Short mmCIF file of C-alpha atoms and ligand atoms in Angstrom, two decimals:
data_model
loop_
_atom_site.label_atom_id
_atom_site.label_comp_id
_atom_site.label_asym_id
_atom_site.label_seq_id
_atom_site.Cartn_x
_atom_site.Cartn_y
_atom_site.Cartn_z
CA UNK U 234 9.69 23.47 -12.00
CA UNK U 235 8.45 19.48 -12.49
CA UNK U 236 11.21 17.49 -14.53
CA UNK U 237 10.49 14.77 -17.07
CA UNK U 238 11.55 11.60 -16.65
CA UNK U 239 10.54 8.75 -19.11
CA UNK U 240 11.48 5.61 -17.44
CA UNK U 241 12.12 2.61 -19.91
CA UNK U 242 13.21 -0.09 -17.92
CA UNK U 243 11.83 -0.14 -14.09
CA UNK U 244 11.90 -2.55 -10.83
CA UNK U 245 9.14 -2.75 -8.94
CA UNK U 246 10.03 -4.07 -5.91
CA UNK U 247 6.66 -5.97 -3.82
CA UNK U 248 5.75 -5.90 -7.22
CA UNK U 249 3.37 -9.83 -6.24
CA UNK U 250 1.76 -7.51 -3.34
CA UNK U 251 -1.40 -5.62 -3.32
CA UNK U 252 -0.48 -2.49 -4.50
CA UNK U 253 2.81 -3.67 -6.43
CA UNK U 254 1.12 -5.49 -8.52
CA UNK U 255 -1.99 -3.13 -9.41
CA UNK U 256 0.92 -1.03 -10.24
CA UNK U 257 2.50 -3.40 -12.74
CA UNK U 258 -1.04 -3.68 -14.61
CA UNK U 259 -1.40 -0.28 -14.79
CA UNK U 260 1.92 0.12 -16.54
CA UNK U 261 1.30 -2.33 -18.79
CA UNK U 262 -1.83 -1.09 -19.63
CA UNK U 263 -0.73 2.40 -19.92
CA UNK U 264 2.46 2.97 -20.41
CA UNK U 265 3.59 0.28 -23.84
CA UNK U 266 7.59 2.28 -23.86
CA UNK U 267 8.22 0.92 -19.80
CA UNK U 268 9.51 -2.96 -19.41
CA UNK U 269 9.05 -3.97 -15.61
CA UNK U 270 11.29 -6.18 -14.19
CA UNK U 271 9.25 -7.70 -10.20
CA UNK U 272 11.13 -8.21 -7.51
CA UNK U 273 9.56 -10.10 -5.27
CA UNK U 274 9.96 -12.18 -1.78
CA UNK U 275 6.79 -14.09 -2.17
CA UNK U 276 6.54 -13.58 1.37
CA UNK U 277 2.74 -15.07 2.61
CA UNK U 278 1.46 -11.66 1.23
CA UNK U 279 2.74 -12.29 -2.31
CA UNK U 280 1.30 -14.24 -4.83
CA UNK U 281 2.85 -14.80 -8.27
CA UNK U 282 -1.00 -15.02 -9.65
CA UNK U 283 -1.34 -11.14 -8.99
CA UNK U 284 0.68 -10.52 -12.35
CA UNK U 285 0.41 -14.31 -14.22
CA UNK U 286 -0.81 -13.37 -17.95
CA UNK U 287 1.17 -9.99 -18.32
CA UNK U 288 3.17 -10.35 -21.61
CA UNK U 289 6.74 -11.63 -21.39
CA UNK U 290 7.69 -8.92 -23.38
CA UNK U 291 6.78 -6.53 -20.72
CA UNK U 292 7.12 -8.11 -17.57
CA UNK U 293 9.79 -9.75 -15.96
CA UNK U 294 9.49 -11.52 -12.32
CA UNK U 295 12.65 -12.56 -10.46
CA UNK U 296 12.28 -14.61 -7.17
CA UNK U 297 14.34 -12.73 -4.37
CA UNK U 298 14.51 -10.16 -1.02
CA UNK U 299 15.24 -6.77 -1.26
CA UNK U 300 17.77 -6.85 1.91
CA UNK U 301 20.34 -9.27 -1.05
CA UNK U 302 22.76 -7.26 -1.99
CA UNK U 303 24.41 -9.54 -4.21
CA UNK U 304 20.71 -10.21 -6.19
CA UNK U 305 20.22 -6.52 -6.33
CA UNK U 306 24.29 -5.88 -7.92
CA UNK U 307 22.96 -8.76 -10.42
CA UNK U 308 19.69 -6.99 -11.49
CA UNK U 309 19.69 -3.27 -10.97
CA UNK U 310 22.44 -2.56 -13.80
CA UNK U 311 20.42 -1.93 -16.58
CA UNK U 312 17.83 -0.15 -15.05
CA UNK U 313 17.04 3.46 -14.80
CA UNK U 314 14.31 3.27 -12.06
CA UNK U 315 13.46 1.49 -9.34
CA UNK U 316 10.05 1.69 -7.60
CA UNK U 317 9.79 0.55 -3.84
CA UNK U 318 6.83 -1.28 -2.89
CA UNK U 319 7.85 -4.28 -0.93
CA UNK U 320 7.40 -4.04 2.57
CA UNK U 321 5.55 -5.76 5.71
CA UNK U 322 2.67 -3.98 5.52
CA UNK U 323 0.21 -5.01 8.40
CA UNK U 324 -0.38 -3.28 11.61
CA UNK U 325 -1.68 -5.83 13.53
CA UNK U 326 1.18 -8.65 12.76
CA UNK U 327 3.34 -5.78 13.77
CA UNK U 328 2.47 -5.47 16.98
CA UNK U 329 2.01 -9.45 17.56
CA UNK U 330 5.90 -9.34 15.90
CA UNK U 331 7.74 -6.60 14.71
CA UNK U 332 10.95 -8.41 13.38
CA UNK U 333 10.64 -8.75 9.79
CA UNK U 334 9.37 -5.30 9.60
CA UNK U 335 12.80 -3.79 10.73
CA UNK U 336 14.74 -5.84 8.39
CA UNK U 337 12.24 -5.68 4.96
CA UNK U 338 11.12 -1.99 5.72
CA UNK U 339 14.56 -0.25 7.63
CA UNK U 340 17.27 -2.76 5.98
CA UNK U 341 15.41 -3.32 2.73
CA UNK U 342 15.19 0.17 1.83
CA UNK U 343 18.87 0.91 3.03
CA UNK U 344 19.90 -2.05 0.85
CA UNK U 345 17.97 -0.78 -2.24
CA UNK U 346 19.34 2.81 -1.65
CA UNK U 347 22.63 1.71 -1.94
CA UNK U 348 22.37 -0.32 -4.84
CA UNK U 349 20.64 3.10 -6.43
CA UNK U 350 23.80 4.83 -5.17
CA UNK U 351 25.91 2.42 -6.70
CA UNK U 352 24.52 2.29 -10.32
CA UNK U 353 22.88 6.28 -10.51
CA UNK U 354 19.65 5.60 -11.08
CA UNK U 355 15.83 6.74 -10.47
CA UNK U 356 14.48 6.11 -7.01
CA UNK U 357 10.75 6.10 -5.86
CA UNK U 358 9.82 5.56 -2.32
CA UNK U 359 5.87 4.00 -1.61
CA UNK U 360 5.05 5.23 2.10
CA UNK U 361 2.02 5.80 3.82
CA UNK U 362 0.06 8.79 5.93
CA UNK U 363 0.90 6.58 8.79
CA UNK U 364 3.65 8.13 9.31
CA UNK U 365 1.81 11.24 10.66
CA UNK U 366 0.25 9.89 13.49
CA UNK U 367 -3.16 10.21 13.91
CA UNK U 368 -5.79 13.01 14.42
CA UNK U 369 -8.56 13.81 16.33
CA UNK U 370 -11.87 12.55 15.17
CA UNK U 371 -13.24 16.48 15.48
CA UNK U 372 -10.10 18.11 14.25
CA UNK U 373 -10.44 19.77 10.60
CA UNK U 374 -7.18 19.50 9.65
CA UNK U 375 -5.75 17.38 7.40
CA UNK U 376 -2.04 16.08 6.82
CA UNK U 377 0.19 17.43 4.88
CA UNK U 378 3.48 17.39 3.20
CA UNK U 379 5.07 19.77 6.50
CA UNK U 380 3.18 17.47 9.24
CA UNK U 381 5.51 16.06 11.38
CA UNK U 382 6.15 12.88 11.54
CA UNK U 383 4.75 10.69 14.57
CA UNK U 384 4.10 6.82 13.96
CA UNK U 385 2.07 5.10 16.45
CA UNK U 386 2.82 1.12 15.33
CA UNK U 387 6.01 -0.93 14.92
CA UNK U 388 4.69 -0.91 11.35
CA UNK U 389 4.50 2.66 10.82
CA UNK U 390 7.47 3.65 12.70
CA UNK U 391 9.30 1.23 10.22
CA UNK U 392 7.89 3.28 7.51
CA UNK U 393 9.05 6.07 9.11
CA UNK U 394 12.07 5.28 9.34
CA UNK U 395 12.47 4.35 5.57
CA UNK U 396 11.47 7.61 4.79
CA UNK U 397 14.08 8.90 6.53
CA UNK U 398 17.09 7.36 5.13
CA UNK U 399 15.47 8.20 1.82
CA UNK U 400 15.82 11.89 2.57
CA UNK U 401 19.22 11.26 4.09
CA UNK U 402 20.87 9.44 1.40
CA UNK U 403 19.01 12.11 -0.87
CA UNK U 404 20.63 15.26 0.56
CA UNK U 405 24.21 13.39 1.57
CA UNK U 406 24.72 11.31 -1.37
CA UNK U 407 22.72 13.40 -3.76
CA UNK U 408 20.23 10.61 -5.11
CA UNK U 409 17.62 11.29 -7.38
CA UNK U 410 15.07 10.56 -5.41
CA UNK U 411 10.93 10.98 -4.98
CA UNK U 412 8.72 9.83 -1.68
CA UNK U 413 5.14 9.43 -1.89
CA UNK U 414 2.83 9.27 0.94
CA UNK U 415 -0.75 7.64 0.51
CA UNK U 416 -3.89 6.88 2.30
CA UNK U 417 -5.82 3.64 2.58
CA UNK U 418 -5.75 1.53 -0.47
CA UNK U 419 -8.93 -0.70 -1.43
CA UNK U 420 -9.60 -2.60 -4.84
CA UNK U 421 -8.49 -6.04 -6.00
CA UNK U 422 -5.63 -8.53 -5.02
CA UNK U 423 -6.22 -7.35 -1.32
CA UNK U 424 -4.61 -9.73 1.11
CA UNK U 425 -7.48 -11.14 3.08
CA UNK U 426 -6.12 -9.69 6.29
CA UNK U 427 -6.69 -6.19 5.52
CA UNK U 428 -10.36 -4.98 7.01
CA UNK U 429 -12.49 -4.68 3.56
CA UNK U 430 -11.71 -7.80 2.26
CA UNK U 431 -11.37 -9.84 5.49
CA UNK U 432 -14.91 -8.58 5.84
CA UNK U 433 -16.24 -9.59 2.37
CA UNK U 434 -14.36 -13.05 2.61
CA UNK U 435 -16.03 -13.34 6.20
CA UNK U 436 -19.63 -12.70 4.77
CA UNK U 437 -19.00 -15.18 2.16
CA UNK U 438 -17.79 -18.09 3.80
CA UNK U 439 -20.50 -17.69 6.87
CA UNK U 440 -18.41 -15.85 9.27
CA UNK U 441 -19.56 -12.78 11.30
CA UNK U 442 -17.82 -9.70 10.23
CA UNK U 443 -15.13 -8.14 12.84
CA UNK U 444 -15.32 -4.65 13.77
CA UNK U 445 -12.53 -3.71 16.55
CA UNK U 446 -13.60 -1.60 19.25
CA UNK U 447 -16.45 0.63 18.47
CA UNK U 448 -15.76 1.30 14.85
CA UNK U 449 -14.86 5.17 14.86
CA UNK U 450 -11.31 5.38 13.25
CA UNK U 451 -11.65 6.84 10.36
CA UNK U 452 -9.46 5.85 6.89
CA UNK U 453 -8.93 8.07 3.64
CA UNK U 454 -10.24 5.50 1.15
CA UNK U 455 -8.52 6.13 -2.42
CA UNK U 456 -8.88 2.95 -5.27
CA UNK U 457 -5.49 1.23 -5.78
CA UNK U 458 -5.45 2.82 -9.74
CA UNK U 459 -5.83 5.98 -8.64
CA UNK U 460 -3.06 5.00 -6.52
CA UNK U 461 -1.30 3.81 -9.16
CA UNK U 462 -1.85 7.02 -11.67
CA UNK U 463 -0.72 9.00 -8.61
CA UNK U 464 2.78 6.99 -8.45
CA UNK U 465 3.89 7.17 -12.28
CA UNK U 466 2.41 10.65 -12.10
CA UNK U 467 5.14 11.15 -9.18
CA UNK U 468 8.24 8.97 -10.73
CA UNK U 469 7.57 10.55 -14.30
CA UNK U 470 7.17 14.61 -13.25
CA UNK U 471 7.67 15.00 -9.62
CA UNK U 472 10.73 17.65 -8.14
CA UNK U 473 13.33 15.26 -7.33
CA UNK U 474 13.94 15.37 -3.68
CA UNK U 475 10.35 15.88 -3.16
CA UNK U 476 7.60 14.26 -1.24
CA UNK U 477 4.26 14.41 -2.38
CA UNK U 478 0.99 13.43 -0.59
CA UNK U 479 -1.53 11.37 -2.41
CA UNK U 480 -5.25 10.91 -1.14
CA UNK U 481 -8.89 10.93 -2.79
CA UNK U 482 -11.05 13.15 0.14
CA UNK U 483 -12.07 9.33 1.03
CA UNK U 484 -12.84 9.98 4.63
CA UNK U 485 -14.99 7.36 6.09
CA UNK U 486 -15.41 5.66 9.65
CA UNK U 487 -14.52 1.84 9.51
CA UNK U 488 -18.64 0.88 11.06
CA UNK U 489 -19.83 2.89 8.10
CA UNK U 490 -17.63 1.06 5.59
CA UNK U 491 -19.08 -2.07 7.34
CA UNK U 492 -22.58 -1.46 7.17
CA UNK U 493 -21.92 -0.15 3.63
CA UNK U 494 -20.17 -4.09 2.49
CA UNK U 495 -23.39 -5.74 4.80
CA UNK U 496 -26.07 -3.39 3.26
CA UNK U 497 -24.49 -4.37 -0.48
CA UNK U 498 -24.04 -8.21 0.50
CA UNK U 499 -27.49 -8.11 1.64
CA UNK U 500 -26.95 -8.73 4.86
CA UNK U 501 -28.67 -6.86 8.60
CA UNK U 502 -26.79 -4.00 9.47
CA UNK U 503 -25.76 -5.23 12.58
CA UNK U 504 -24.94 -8.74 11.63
CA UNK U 505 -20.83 -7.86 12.82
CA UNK U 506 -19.16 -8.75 16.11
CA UNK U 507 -17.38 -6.12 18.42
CA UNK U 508 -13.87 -7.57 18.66
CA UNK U 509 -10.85 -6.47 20.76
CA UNK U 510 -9.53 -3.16 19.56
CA UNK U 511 -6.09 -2.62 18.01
CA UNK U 512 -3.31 -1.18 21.04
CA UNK U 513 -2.56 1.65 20.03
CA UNK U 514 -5.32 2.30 17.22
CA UNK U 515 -4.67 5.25 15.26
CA UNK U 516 -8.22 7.25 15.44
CA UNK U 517 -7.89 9.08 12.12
CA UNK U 518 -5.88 9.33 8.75
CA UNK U 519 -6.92 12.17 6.21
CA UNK U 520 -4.59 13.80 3.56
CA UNK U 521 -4.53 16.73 1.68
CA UNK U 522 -3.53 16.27 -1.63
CA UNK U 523 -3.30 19.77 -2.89
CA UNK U 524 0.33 20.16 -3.87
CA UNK U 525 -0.04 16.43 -6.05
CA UNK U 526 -3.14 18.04 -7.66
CA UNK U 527 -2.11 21.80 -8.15
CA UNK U 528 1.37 21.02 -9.11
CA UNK U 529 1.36 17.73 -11.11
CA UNK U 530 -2.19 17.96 -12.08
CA UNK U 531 -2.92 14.60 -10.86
CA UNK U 532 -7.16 13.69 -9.83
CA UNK U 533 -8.24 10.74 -8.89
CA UNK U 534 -10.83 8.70 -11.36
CA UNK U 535 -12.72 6.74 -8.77
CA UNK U 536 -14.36 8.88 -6.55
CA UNK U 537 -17.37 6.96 -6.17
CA UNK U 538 -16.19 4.79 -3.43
CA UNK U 539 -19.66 2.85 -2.91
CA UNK U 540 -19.35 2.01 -7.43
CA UNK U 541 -15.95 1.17 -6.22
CA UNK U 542 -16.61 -1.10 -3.12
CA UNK U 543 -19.13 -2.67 -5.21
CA UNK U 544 -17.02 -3.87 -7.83
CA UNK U 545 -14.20 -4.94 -5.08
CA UNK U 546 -16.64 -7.11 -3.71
CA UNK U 547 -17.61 -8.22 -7.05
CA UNK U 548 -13.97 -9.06 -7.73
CA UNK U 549 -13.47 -11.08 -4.19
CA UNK U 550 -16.96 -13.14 -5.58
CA UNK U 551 -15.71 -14.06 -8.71
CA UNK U 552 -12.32 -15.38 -7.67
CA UNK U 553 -12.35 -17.41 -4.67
CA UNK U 554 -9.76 -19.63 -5.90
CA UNK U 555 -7.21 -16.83 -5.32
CA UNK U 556 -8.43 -15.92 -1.60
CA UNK U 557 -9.28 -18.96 -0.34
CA UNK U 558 -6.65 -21.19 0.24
CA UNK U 559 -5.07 -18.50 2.70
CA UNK U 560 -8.65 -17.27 4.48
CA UNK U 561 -8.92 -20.16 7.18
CA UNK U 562 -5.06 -19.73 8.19
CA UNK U 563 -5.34 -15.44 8.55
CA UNK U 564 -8.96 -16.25 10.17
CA UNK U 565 -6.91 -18.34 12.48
CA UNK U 566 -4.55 -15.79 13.58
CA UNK U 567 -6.79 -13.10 14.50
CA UNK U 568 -8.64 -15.91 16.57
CA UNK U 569 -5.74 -16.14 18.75
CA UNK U 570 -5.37 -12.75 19.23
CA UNK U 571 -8.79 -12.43 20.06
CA UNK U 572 -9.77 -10.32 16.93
P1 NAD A 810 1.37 -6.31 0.61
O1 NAD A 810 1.67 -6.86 1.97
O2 NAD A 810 0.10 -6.70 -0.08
O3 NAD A 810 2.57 -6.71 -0.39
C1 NAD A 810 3.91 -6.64 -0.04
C2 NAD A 810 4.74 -7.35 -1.12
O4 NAD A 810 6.13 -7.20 -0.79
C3 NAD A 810 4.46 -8.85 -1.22
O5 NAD A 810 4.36 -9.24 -2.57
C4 NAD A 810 5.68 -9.49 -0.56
O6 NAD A 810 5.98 -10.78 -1.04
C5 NAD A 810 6.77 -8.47 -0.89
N1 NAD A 810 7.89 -8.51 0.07
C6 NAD A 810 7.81 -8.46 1.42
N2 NAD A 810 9.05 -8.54 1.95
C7 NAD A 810 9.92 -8.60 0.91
C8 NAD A 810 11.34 -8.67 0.83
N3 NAD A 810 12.12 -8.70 1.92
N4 NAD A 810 11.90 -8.70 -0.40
C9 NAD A 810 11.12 -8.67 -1.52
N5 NAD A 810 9.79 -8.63 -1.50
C10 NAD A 810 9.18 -8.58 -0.28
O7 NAD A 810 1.51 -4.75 0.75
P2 NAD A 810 0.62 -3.56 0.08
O8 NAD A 810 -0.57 -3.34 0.91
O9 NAD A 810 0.51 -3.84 -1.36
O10 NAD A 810 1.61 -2.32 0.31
C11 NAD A 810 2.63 -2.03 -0.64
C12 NAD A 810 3.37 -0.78 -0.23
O11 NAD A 810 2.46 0.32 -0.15
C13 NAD A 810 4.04 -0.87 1.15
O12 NAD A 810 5.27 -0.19 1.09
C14 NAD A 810 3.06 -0.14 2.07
O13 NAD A 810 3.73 0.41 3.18
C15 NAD A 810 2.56 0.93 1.13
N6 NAD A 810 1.22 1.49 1.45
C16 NAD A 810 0.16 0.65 1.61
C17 NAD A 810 -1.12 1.19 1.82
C18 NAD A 810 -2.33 0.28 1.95
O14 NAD A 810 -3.44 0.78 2.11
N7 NAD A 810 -2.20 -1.05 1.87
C19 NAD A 810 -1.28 2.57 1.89
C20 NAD A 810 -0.16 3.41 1.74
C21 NAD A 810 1.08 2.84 1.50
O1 TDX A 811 -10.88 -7.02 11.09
C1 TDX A 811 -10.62 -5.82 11.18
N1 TDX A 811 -11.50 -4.99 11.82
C2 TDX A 811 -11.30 -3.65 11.95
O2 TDX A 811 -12.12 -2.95 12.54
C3 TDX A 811 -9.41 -5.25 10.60
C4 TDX A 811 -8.42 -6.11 9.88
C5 TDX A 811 -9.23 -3.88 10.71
N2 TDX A 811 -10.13 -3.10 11.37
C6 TDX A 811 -9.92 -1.64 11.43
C7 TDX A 811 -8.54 -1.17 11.82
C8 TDX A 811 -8.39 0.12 11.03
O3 TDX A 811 -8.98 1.20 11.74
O4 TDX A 811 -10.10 -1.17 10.08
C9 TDX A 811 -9.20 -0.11 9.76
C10 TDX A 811 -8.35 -0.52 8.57
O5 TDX A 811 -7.49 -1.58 8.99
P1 TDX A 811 -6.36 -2.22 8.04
O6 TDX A 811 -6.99 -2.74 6.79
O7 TDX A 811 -5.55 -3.16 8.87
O8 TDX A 811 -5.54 -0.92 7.60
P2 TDX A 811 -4.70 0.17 8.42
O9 TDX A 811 -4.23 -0.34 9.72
O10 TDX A 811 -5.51 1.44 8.40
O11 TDX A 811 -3.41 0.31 7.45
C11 TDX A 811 -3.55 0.30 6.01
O12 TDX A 811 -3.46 1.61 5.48
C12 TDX A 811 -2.20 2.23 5.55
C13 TDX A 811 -2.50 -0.60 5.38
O13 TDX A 811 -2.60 -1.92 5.91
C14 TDX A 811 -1.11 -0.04 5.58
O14 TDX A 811 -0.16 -0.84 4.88
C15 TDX A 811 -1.08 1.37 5.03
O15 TDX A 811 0.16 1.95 5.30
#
């Protein structure tokens, strides 16, 4: 049996990110009952433009880190949900420091649980399938909601980790709880260090695309909306205590993706660079999303990824304002690593 929930008056936490904030849209696109308050860090992966123009009405941003406790006894009364997005969210300034992510993934969550302890209210959890390892490139299987759990990264083992004190505080202190796992995101508002738009912003600003190793991990591609749908389908009529899986059948190896971006940008499909590889590099993500789709009847509405890569590098071409004030810094770092 699914329950109902009709949230009024949600955080979402990360809520300037990537994902957080094609999350807010969504909701205020969709969803006119549900007020949004953002907390957010505005760490150097969040930018306040992500959500500037949402009505006042519907959308309220406050300035601050999850791991406050003070902040979050200030804003969480008066809520009945909050939605966890914030994080440090990328693997390779993981492994070149690992720090923040213990305290904004491990502390942050622990901090936000007990606040939802304290004042009863709705909890969602935003994770990833990196929490399941990897697979082989030749292996048919797929992960699912029973796969163990086997991180390869500081980031993911972080991740990890939040997870589990979500399903501990869930079965000891008997929060209302929901986890969601999900595959690669791609779409708009993409930091520029992630691999699809650092290679669109490379292409357009005259630098060779950057392909580690030989370009055969594989990623689950799903659209950040479909990513969203998926969530609110989740916090709205998911099983509390429940974790559900969400993916599009988006498998694709990263050269392909590449030559797919070139190919569309006009460009030879060899015009890349071979870069160091990742330590470490997880070979393969794939989920199954059968339990999301048979028992919530969530689908996905993008599953043309090549309309949808087409538009994201649209999007990246038509505002270069927002990207490029941090591309030569991120370039910059990956120099120094060698990538
Ligand atoms: P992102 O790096 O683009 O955004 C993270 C946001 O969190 C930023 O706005 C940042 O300012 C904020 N933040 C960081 N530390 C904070 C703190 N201590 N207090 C308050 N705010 C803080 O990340 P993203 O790619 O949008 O990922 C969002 C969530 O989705 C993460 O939990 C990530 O693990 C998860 N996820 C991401 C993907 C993906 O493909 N990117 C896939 C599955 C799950
Ligand atoms: O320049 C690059 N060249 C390259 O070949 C970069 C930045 C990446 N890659 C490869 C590494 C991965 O195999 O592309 C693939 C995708 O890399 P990322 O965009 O860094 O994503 P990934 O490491 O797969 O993790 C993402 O999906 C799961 C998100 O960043 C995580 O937050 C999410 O949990």
């Amino acid at each position: 049996m699914t329950s109902d929930f009709s949230p009024k008056n949600i955080i979402v936490t990360g809520g300037c990110g990537f994902i957080g904030s094609n999350f807010v849209h969504y909701v205020v696109d969709n969803h006119p009952e549900t007020h949004v308050t953002v907390l957010d860090a505005l760490t150097y992966a969040g930018n306040i433009e992500n959500i500037a123009g949402l009505p006042e009405d519907r959308v309220e941003f406050v300035h601050g880190d999850i791991c406050d406790a003070d902040l979050l006894d200030r804003i969480v009364p008066g809520h009945d949900a909050i939605v966890h997005y914030a994080a440090e969210s990328h693997n390779d300034n993981s492994i070149a420091d690992p720090e923040p992510f213990l305290r904004t993934n491990v502390e942050g969550t622990y901090r936000l649980l007990e606040a939802t302890r304290r004042y009863g209210i709705r909890y969602h959890h935003i994770s990833t399938d990196e929490v399941y390892g990897d697979l082989a490139l030749d292996d048919p299987a797929r992960f699912t909601e029973s796969t163990p759990y086997r991180p390869s990264s500081p980031y993911s083992s972080t991740k990890a980790a939040s997870d589990l004190l979500v399903r501990a505080w869930t079965r000891t202190y008997g929060l209302r709880t929901t986890i969601s796992n999900c595959s690669n995101n791609y779409g708009p508002y993409q930091h520029v260090e992630k691999f699809i738009p650092r290679q669109i912003t490379n292409i357009l600003t005259g630098v060779r695309p950057k392909l580690y190793g030989e370009g055969l991990n594989v990623r689950d591609w799903i659209h950040t909306e479909d990513h969203s749908s998926a969530v609110w389908t989740v916090l709205t009529r998911g099983r509390i205590g429940e974790t559900y899986l969400i993916g599009a059948d988006g498998e694709r190896n990263n050269l392909t993706v590449l030559r797919m971006i070139l190919g569309m940008m006009g460009r030879d499909p060899d015009d890349f660079d071979h870069v160091r590889d990742r330590p470490g590099h997880d070979r393969r993500y794939a989920i199954d999303a059968t339990k999301l789709r048979t028992e919530l009847g969530w689908m996905p509405a993008h599953t043309d990824f090549e309309s949808g890569l087409r538009q994201t590098i649209d999007w990246y071409m038509e505002n270069r304002a927002w990207w490029e004030p941090v591309k030569a810094k991120t370039e910059a770092r990956y120099k120094a690593q060698g990538q």
